[in-house]
Short mmCIF file of C-alpha atoms in Angstrom, two decimals:
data_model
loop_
_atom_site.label_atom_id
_atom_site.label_comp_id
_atom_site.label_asym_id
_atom_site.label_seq_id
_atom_site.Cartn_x
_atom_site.Cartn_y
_atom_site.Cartn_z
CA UNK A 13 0.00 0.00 0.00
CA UNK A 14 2.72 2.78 0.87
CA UNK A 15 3.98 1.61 -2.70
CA UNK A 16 0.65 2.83 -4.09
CA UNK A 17 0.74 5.47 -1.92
CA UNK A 18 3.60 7.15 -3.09
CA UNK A 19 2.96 6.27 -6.67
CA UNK A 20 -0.23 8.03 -6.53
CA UNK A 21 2.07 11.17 -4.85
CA UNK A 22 4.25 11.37 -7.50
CA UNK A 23 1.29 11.29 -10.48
CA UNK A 24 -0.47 14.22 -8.68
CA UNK A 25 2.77 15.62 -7.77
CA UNK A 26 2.65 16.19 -4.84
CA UNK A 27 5.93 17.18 -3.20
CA UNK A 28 7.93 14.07 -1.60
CA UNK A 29 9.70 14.51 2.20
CA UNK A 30 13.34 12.79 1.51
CA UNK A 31 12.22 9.72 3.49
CA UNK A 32 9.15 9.47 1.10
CA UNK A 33 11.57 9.50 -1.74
CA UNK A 34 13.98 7.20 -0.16
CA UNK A 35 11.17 4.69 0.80
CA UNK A 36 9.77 4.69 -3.00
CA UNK A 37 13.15 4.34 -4.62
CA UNK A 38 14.32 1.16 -2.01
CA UNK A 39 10.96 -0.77 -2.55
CA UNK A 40 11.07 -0.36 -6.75
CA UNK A 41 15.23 -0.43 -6.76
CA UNK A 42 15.34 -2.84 -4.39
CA UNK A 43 18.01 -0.96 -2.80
CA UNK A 44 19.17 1.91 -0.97
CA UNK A 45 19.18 4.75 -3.58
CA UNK A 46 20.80 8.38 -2.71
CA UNK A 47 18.49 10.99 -2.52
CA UNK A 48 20.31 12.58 -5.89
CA UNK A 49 18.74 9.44 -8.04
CA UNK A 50 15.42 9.68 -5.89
CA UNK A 51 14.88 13.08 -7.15
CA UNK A 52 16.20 12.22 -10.80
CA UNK A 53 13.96 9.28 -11.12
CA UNK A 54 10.64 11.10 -9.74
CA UNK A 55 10.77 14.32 -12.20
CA UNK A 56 11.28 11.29 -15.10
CA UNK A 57 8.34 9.65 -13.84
CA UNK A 58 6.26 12.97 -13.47
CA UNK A 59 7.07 13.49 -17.57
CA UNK A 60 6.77 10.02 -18.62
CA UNK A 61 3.31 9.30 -16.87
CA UNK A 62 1.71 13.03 -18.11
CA UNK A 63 2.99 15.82 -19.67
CA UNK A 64 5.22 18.18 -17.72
CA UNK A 65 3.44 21.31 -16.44
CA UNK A 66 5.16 24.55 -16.36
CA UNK A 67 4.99 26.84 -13.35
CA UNK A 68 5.59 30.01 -15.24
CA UNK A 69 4.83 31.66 -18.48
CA UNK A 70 7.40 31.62 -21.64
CA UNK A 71 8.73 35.32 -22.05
CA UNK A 72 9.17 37.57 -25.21
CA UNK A 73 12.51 36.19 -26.49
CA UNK A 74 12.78 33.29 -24.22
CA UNK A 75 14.17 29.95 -25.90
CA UNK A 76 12.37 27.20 -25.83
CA UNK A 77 13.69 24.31 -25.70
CA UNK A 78 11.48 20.86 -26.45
CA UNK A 79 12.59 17.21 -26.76
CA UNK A 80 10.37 15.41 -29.42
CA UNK A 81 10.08 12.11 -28.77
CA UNK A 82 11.17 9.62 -31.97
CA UNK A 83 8.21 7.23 -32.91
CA UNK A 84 9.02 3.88 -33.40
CA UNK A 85 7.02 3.16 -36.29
CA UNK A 86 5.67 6.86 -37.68
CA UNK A 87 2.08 7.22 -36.19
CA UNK A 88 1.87 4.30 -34.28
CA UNK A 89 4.30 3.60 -31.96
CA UNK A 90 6.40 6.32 -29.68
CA UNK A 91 9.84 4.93 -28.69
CA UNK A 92 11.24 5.52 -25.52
CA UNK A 93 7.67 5.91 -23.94
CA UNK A 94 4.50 4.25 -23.22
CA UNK A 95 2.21 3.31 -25.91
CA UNK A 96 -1.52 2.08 -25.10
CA UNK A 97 -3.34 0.37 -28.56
CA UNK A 98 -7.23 -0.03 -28.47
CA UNK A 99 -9.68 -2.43 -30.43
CA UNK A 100 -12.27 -4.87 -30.58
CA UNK A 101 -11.71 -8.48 -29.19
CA UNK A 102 -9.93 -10.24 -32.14
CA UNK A 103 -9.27 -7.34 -34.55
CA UNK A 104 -5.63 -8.36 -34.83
CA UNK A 105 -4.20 -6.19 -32.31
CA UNK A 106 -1.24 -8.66 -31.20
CA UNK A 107 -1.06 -9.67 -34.55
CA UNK A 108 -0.59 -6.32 -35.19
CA UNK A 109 2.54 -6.30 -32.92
CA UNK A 110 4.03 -9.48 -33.83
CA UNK A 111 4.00 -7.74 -37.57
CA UNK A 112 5.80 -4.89 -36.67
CA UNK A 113 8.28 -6.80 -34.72
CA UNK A 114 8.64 -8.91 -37.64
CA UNK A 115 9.68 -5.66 -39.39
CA UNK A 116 12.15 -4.96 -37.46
CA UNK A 117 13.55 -8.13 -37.49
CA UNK A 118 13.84 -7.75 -41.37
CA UNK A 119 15.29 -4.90 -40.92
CA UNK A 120 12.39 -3.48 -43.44
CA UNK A 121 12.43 0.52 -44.13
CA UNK A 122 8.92 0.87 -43.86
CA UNK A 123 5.71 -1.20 -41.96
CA UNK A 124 2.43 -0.20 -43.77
CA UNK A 125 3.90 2.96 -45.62
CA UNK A 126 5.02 4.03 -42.45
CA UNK A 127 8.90 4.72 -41.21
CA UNK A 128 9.99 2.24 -38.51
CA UNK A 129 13.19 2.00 -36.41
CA UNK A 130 14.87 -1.27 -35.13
CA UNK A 131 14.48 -2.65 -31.35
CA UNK A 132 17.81 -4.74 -30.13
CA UNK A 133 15.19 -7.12 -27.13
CA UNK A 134 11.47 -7.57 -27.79
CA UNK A 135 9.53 -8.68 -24.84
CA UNK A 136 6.11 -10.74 -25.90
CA UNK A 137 3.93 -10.88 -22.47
CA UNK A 138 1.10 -12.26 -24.16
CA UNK A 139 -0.80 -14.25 -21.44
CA UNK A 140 -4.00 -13.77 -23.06
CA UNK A 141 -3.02 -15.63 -26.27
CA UNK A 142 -2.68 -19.63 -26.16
CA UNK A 143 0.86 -20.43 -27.07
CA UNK A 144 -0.70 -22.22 -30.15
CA UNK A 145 -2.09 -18.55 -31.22
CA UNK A 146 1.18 -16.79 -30.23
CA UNK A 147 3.33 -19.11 -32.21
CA UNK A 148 1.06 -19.21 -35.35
CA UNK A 149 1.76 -15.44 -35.46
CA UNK A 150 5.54 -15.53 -35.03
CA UNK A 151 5.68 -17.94 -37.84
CA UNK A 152 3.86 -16.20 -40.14
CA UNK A 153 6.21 -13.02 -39.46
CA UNK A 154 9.51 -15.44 -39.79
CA UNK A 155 10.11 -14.83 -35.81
CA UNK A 156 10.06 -18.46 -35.35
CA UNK A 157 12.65 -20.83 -35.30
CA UNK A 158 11.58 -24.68 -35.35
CA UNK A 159 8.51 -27.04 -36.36
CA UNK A 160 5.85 -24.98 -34.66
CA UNK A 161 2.70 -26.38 -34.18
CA UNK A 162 2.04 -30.09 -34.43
CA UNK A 163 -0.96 -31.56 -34.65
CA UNK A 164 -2.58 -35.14 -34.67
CA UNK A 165 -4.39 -36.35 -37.63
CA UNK A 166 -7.61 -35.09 -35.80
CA UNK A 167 -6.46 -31.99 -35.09
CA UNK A 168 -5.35 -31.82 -31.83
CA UNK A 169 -2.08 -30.37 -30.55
CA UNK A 170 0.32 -32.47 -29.21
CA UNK A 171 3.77 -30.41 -29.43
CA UNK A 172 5.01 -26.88 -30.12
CA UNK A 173 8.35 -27.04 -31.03
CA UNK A 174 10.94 -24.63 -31.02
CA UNK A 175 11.51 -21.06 -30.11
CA UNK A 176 11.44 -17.54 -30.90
CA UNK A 177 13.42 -16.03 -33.32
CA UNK A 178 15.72 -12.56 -32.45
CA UNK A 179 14.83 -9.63 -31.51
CA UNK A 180 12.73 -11.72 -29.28
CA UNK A 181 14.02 -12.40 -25.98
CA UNK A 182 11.23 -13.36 -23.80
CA UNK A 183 7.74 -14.71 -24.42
CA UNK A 184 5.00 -14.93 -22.24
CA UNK A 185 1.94 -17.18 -23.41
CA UNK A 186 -1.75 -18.30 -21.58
CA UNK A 187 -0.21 -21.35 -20.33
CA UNK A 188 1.76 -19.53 -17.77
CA UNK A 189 1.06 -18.27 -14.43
CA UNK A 190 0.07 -14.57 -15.12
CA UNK A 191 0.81 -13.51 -11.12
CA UNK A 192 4.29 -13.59 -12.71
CA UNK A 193 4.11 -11.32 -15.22
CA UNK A 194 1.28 -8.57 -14.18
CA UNK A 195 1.56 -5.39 -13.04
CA UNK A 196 1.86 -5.69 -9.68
CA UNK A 197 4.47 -3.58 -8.04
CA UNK A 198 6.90 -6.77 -7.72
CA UNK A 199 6.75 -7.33 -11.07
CA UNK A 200 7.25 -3.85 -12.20
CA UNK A 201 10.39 -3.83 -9.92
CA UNK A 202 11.74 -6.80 -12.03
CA UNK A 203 10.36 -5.00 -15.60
CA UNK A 204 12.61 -2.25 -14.59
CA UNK A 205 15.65 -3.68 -13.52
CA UNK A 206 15.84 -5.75 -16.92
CA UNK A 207 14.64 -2.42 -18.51
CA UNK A 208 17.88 -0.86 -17.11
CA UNK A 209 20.16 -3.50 -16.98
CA UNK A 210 18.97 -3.10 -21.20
CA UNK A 211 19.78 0.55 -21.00
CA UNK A 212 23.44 -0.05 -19.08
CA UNK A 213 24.06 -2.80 -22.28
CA UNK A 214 23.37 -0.04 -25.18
CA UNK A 215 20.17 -2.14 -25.95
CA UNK A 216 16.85 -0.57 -27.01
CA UNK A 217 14.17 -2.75 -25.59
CA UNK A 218 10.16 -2.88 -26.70
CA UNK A 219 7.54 -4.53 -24.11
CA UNK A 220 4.35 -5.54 -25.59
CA UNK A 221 1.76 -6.21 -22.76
CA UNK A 222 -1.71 -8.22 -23.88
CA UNK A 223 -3.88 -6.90 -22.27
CA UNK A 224 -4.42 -4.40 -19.60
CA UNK A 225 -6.98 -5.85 -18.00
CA UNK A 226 -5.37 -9.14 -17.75
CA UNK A 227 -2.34 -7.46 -16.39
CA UNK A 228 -4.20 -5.76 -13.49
CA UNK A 229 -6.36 -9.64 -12.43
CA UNK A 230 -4.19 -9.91 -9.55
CA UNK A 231 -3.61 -6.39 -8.32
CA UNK A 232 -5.74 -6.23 -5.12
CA UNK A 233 -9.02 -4.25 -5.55
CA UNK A 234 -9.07 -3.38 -9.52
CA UNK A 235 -12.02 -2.61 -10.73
CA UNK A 236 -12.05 -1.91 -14.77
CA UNK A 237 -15.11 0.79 -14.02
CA UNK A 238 -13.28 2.23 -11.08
CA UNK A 239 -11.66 5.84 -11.02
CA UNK A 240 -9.00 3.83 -9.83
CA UNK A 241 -8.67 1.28 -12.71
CA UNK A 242 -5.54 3.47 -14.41
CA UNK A 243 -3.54 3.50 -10.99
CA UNK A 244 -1.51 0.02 -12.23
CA UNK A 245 -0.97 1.74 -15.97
CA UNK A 246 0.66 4.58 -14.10
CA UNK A 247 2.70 2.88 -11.43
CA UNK A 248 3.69 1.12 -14.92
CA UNK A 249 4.92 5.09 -16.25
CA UNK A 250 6.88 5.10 -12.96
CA UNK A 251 8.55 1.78 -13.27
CA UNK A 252 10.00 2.38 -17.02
CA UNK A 253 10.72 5.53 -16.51
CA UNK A 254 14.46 6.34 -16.94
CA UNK A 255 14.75 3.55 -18.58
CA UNK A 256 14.47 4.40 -22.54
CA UNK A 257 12.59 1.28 -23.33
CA UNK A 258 9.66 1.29 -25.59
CA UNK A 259 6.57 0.00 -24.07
CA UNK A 260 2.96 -0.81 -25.77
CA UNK A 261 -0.10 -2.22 -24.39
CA UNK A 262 -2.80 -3.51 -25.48
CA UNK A 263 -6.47 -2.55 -24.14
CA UNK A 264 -10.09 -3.33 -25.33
CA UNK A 265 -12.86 -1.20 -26.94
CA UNK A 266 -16.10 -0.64 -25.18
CA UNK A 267 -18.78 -2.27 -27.25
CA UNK A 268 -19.55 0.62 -29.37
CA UNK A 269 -15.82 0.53 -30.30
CA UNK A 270 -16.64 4.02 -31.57
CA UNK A 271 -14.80 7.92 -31.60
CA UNK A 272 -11.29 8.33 -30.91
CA UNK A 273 -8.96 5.72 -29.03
CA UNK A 274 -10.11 7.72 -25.77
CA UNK A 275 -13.41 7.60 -25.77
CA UNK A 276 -13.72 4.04 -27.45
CA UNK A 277 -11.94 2.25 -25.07
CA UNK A 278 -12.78 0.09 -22.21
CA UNK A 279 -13.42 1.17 -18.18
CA UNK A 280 -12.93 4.29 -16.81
CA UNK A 281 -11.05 6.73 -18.56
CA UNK A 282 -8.30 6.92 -16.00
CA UNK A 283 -6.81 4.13 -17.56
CA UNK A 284 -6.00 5.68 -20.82
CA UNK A 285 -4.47 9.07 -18.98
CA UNK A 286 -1.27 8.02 -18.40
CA UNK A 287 0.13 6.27 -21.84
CA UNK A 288 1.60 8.84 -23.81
CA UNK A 289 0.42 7.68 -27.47
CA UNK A 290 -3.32 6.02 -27.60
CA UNK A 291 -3.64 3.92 -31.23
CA UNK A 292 -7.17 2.78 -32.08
CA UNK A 293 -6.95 0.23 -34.57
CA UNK A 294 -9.56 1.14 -36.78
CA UNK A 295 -7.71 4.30 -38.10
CA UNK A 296 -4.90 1.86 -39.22
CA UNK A 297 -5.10 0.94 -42.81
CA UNK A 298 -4.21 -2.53 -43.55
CA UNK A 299 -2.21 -3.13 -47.03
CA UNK A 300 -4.10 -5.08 -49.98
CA UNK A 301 -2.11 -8.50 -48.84
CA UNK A 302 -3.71 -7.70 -45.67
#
């Protein structure tokens, strides 16, 4: 809860007391930080999870000074920050991924017309996807490296064999325990030390998270309706923050599935605020191969 607590402080922010810094930094570090990389880490968080606010006007003459962030793939995918993509149940949205992934494993110049840059480490934490799904995708984008998916004569899988082709590094499927891989704050700790440990190694790193509301099961209390329901997404902002990965995760239309990638998708709009690029899938364009 003090976790929370403080996560919740820094969103709003509210200004920290040294111990309150010290006390977030040991609990997501999992060590004793100095009060110097408190501070450092907090302002990233603050302009990671929302937009930094300025406490004064800009002047005649003043200059001003703005970082753009690079996208990823133009239009669709920020690098560096966090990335929330919104559609209908089985509209193609990790498919979607696994295709640009595939991309930049070929190294290609452009994904659907659009520019797109190379990731070093792709994370897949895909526990709402049957490995049978997940691995039907990779091979279809040449991310897969064996027989795949065997089947009897009646149709029944009895092996998946082999494994993930590079850039990918880690891939997380339905047949694994998702209290490992949600967004609790224990497993945000361990996102963020292989985030940095990434960083420290020259690496750029892309997470692809399906989906939020799967992520969130185990987090005590969540509610999708709740005013609370974004409080995991941005305790997410917090734990990447600093970090220069790429993150992008994947969330579900309302029924409607209607307006922009706000107001079409699921629970209480909370959970959208914090991502710093929302994608609704139905604005993407698909080529004529499909």
């Amino acid at each position: 809860m003090r976790w929370r607590n403080t996560a919740d402080a820094v969103i709003k922010r509210v200004e920290l007391t040294e111990s309150e810094q010290r006390n977030f930094l040991t609990e997501l570090l999992q060590g004793e930080p100095t009060l110097k990389q408190a501070r450092e880490l907090l302002e990233e968080a603050k302009e990671r999870a929302m937009p930094q606010r300025r406490s004064a006007a800009y002047t005649p003459g003043e200059v001003i000074n703005i970082k753009v962030t690079p996208w990823l793939v133009d239009g669709v995918v920020r690098q560096g920050v966090n990335n929330l993509l919104v559609a209908l149940p089985k509209t193609g949205k990790s498919a979607l991924q696994g295709a640009i992934v595939g991309a930049m494993a070929k190294q290609a110049p452009t994904f659907l017309g659009r520019k797109v840059r190379n990731c070093d480490e792709v994370h897949l934490i895909w526990p709402d996807m049957p490995a049978e799904d997940a691995v039907y995708i990779l091979e279809r984008e040449g991310l897969w490296e064996g027989l795949g998916v065997i089947k009897d004569n009646s149709g029944e899988v009895i092996e998946i064999n082999g494994t993930p082709k590079a850039p990918i590094v880690q891939l997380v499927t339905a047949e694994l325990d998702v209290r490992d891989w949600d967004f609790r704050p224990v497993n945000l700790a361990r996102y963020r030390q292989e985030a940095l440990e990434a960083q420290q190694r020259g690496v750029k790193a892309f997470w692809c998270f399906d989906c939020y509301e799967l992520m969130c099961s185990f987090v005590p209390g969540f509610d999708e309706n709740s005013p609370a329901a974004g409080r995991p997404a941005r305790e997410m902002c917090i734990a990447f923050s600093g970090t220069g990965a790429t993150t992008q995760t994947i969330h579900h239309s309302n029924k409607a599935g209607g307006g922009t990638a706000v107001l079409s998708a699921s629970g209480h709009a909370s959970i959208s605020r914090p991502f710093s690029t929302l994608v609704q899938m139905t604005w993407l364009k698909p080529a004529k191969d499909g």
